[in-house]
Each structure stands twice: as C-alpha cells, then as structure tokens.
C-alpha cells in the first residue's frame, strides 16, 4: 500500500461526504486506503459512511478525543508508506495522490510536507505555507525559541510575493489542515504528542522530525481546495485554553532541556521552482 488518506470527523457529515466523493472519483494509479476517525459525531456521520462509502475504514470514538490522539489511532492502523492527513473540508484534484507519492519517493529525506491550499474561488491560502501564526511567532521569540524556526520567524514571514505560491521549498512548520507524512519517519520520530489537544501538534511534530534529520517541505505542484469549515467562537474559553496551553506545553518540552538539532549540510534537496507543472 502506497498511501493512507486520513480524515478526522466531528459533526462534519456533509463536508466529509464531498471530500470522499472527490477523492474516490479522482483518477489514481496509486494504491491507497481511506481511514476516517469519527470523533463522537452526533450528526449521523457513521451511518453515512457505512452506507455510502463501504470501502472506508472507520474508527469510531465513543467520546470526543483530542486531534493528536485521533491521528495516532489512524496512523497506527494505516498500511501506507505515506499518510495524508486531511480535514473533512478538503477537496483533492485529480492527480494529487500520484504527485504526492512521487515527490516523497524521489526525496527520501523529506519526513513531512504541506500541500499548496486554495479556497473555493481558487485563491491561494498563504497559511498552507506559513503555518506559524503571529501569536506563536511572538511567543517563540519571547521564550527564546525563535532559532528553532528560522524560516518562519524572519523578516520575510508571511511575505506578500505571489511567487511563493508556486515555489516548492523547505519550511519549519507543517500545515495542520493538510499534512503528508512518511510513516517510517513517524516510527523514528514518534507519533503526535497527545498533550496537544487541538493546536500545536503540527508545530511540535515538524520540529521533532527536523531533530531526527528529516526535512519538512511545502509542495506546490498540486493543490487542495480548502472549503470553509465550521465557525468556532474566536473567544471561547476552550479554544483559548487549548491554543495558549499548547504554547506552554511546547516550551516545557524544549525550553528547559532544548535538544540540539544536528543536521549535516546536505544542500537543497528540491531546488526552488516557480513554474507550474
């Protein structure tokens, strides 16, 4: 099995249905499986999956669990060489699986990659490349951890240059809404840290991958359409506690006993390119 596609679903039945339909209708020569972790949905998502998508492997949680724990369950069950983590509001283009699989096959030092994301109008979503938010950037600077993310915390952070959309290049942080991982790299690095319930899991994993000598990249030669998801209250207590709590968890892991990243200079393994293939 070449690729395992993983969705975490919580009351997102309609979005998940659309995501699965586009995935299965796409022409693909790559062997793949689909795993859905249903996170205690109450919108009949399980019935929809069982009736409309019998080939999908379902992991049903009886109670709501953090996203890291859900992903770990699915990755352990996955048979693919690579795992593609998608939100249930992600639509894939026709040849995305082949391009992603070939990219990882050709570059064995890459442990994880984010994929260029666009909205439903086709406009580029820069957060798919610059996944470190301003709040995280300020916190890491304040905590003295900015040197761990030199490509994210710089004068060019979130630059407006349109060219970057089509530039495949190394990044510090993987995009939480679409993430391609090499399963053998996860076996070496370790799974998602389940203390990160909703936020920070992508930042922590990307950092640990780089500690183990792997590269993390932004891949621009295909795209994923990111539909608007459920509206979450910006100032809810749960959101704020998980968001800022993730920062303190990360600092507790690495600030007081900061591991040394020992990566030999191997040069650029995937030269920057601006053309669309």
XYZ file of C-alpha atoms in Angstrom:
277
model
C 0.000 0.000 0.000
C 1.481 3.317 -1.073
C -0.747 5.902 0.619
C -3.185 6.112 3.525
C -5.568 9.083 3.490
C -6.840 10.015 6.951
C -9.751 12.236 7.968
C -10.783 13.233 11.494
C -14.510 13.934 11.551
C -16.656 15.571 14.210
C -20.159 16.506 13.083
C -18.935 17.370 9.573
C -21.000 14.851 7.635
C -21.726 16.953 4.548
C -18.188 18.232 4.178
C -16.775 14.746 4.650
C -19.156 13.295 2.063
C -17.986 15.835 -0.509
C -14.326 15.255 0.364
C -14.659 11.489 -0.015
C -16.593 11.750 -3.276
C -13.905 13.904 -4.887
C -11.170 11.606 -3.598
C -12.718 8.399 -4.913
C -13.734 9.945 -8.246
C -10.205 11.159 -8.932
C -8.179 9.057 -11.343
C -5.366 7.404 -9.429
C -2.783 4.771 -10.288
C -1.513 4.846 -6.714
C -2.756 2.210 -4.305
C -4.429 3.934 -1.389
C -6.775 3.382 1.508
C -9.007 5.803 3.389
C -9.355 5.871 7.166
C -11.906 8.059 8.939
C -11.782 8.587 12.680
C -15.252 9.661 13.739
C -14.812 11.713 16.880
C -18.134 11.038 18.617
C -20.273 12.751 15.974
C -23.976 13.270 16.615
C -24.979 14.077 13.007
C -25.316 10.505 11.672
C -21.875 10.624 10.087
C -21.288 6.959 10.904
C -24.462 5.902 9.110
C -23.475 7.957 6.067
C -20.012 6.407 5.977
C -21.267 2.846 6.331
C -23.956 3.225 3.677
C -22.221 5.422 1.076
C -18.537 4.515 1.496
C -18.234 0.840 2.436
C -14.533 0.758 1.457
C -13.615 3.327 4.077
C -12.057 2.017 7.268
C -13.904 3.575 10.208
C -12.539 4.127 13.688
C -15.423 5.260 15.891
C -14.734 7.092 19.134
C -17.410 6.736 21.793
C -16.353 10.080 23.291
C -14.662 13.192 21.956
C -10.867 12.981 21.955
C -8.074 15.369 21.074
C -6.939 15.561 17.468
C -3.477 14.170 18.229
C -4.937 11.048 19.800
C -7.287 10.595 16.838
C -4.462 10.918 14.335
C -2.328 8.454 16.264
C -5.091 5.854 16.182
C -5.394 6.208 12.422
C -1.645 6.215 11.739
C -1.213 3.019 13.748
C -3.954 1.400 11.659
C -2.555 2.709 8.361
C -0.854 0.383 5.890
C 0.553 3.002 3.528
C 4.173 4.056 3.149
C 2.874 7.621 3.449
C -0.066 9.082 5.340
C -2.006 12.095 4.092
C -3.881 13.899 6.854
C -6.788 15.990 5.588
C -9.578 17.997 7.162
C -13.114 16.914 6.183
C -13.424 20.168 4.225
C -10.611 19.311 1.801
C -11.229 18.623 -1.891
C -8.479 16.915 -3.870
C -7.647 17.451 -7.517
C -7.468 14.517 -9.921
C -3.779 13.588 -9.797
C -2.855 14.738 -6.319
C -2.083 11.270 -4.957
C 0.369 10.439 -7.754
C 2.178 13.751 -7.417
C 2.486 13.490 -3.658
C 3.615 9.878 -3.775
C 6.219 10.588 -6.461
C 7.504 13.601 -4.554
C 8.116 11.532 -1.433
C 9.590 8.626 -3.418
C 12.102 10.943 -5.063
C 13.147 12.685 -1.834
C 13.659 10.144 0.960
C 14.997 12.773 3.372
C 11.624 14.509 3.498
C 9.709 13.415 6.577
C 6.661 15.618 6.062
C 5.173 18.092 3.620
C 2.357 20.609 3.426
C 0.439 20.953 0.164
C -0.497 24.223 -1.506
C -4.052 25.083 -0.490
C -6.554 27.316 -2.259
C -10.048 28.407 -1.308
C -13.205 27.593 -3.251
C -12.552 30.588 -5.539
C -9.063 29.354 -6.356
C -7.254 31.982 -4.285
C -4.040 30.857 -2.630
C -4.147 30.344 1.141
C -0.749 31.529 2.426
C -1.266 29.780 5.754
C -0.663 26.493 3.950
C 2.965 27.610 3.631
C 3.290 29.955 6.610
C 1.584 27.853 9.281
C 3.185 29.571 12.255
C 0.681 32.182 13.415
C 1.738 35.610 14.625
C 0.805 34.642 18.187
C 3.067 31.597 18.057
C 5.867 33.615 16.467
C 5.713 36.217 19.252
C 5.638 33.522 21.913
C 8.642 31.673 20.494
C 10.610 34.910 20.310
C 9.698 35.746 23.900
C 10.600 32.233 25.083
C 13.950 32.298 23.297
C 12.966 29.533 20.882
C 12.923 31.600 17.696
C 16.144 29.977 16.481
C 14.272 26.672 16.240
C 12.098 28.113 13.462
C 14.433 30.328 11.403
C 12.412 30.011 8.201
C 9.183 31.082 9.884
C 10.391 33.822 12.209
C 12.159 36.235 9.912
C 11.628 39.475 8.061
C 10.067 37.510 5.222
C 7.427 35.864 7.400
C 4.112 35.938 5.519
C 5.636 37.867 2.632
C 3.159 39.044 0.017
C 5.225 37.981 -3.004
C 2.884 35.942 -5.228
C 5.768 33.787 -6.461
C 5.915 31.816 -3.220
C 2.650 30.071 -4.053
C 4.412 28.141 -6.803
C 7.734 27.642 -5.047
C 8.405 24.224 -3.559
C 10.692 24.938 -0.632
C 11.692 23.917 2.854
C 9.548 25.154 5.753
C 9.724 24.898 9.538
C 6.091 24.079 10.270
C 3.600 21.746 8.606
C 0.081 22.931 7.788
C -2.427 21.464 10.240
C -5.216 21.108 7.641
C -3.212 19.072 5.134
C -0.110 17.170 6.049
C 1.748 14.414 4.186
C 3.957 12.251 6.406
C 6.422 9.450 5.777
C 5.337 6.633 8.063
C 8.882 5.369 8.604
C 9.846 8.877 9.754
C 6.994 8.856 12.268
C 8.184 5.474 13.540
C 11.607 7.015 14.183
C 10.415 10.392 15.478
C 7.413 9.291 17.478
C 3.712 9.872 16.993
C 1.820 13.079 17.715
C 2.173 14.241 21.309
C -1.325 13.690 22.691
C -0.976 16.563 25.145
C -1.661 18.847 22.166
C -5.446 18.546 22.056
C -6.365 20.998 19.281
C -3.390 23.233 18.482
C 0.369 22.960 18.241
C 0.522 19.295 17.226
C 1.804 20.238 13.762
C 4.459 22.575 15.177
C 5.707 20.002 17.663
C 5.841 17.154 15.134
C 7.602 19.223 12.471
C 10.241 20.277 14.978
C 10.829 16.692 16.108
C 11.094 15.489 12.505
C 13.819 18.033 11.884
C 15.573 16.979 15.084
C 15.808 13.473 13.669
C 17.438 14.723 10.476
C 14.351 14.813 8.245
C 13.272 17.755 6.115
C 9.841 19.404 6.153
C 8.649 20.956 2.905
C 5.899 22.937 1.209
C 4.895 21.219 -2.050
C 3.465 23.496 -4.712
C 2.973 21.292 -7.786
C -0.571 20.320 -6.915
C -3.263 21.820 -4.714
C -6.021 21.034 -2.259
C -9.206 23.083 -2.157
C -9.957 24.121 1.412
C -13.647 24.797 1.960
C -14.839 26.929 4.885
C -15.263 24.747 7.938
C -17.440 25.108 10.977
C -17.367 28.504 12.637
C -15.624 28.361 16.004
C -16.105 31.117 18.533
C -12.920 33.164 18.458
C -13.060 33.944 22.160
C -14.377 30.685 23.599
C -12.660 29.592 26.785
C -11.936 26.084 25.475
C -10.313 27.432 22.335
C -8.199 29.948 24.205
C -7.086 27.440 26.830
C -6.089 24.855 24.209
C -4.398 27.451 21.978
C -2.258 29.075 24.651
C -1.880 25.866 26.620
C -0.172 24.329 23.593
C 2.477 27.048 23.729
C 3.325 26.258 27.332
C 3.438 22.521 26.607
C 5.881 23.153 23.776
C 8.045 25.422 25.930
C 8.068 22.894 28.770
C 9.305 20.224 26.362
C 12.069 22.175 24.697
C 12.944 25.329 26.610
C 14.365 23.839 29.766
C 16.122 20.976 28.015
C 16.410 22.176 24.464
C 17.676 19.366 22.228
C 20.331 20.153 19.655
C 19.373 19.776 16.008
C 22.358 18.049 14.419
C 21.777 18.079 10.666
C 24.709 17.989 8.287
C 24.665 20.426 5.410
C 23.189 18.357 2.605
C 22.203 21.238 0.379
C 18.836 21.893 -1.177
C 17.250 18.546 -1.996
C 14.459 20.031 -4.084
C 15.527 23.166 -5.983
C 13.081 26.053 -5.850
C 10.945 26.224 -8.965
C 8.448 28.841 -9.950
C 6.769 27.172 -12.900
C 3.620 25.111 -12.538
C 3.962 21.554 -13.752
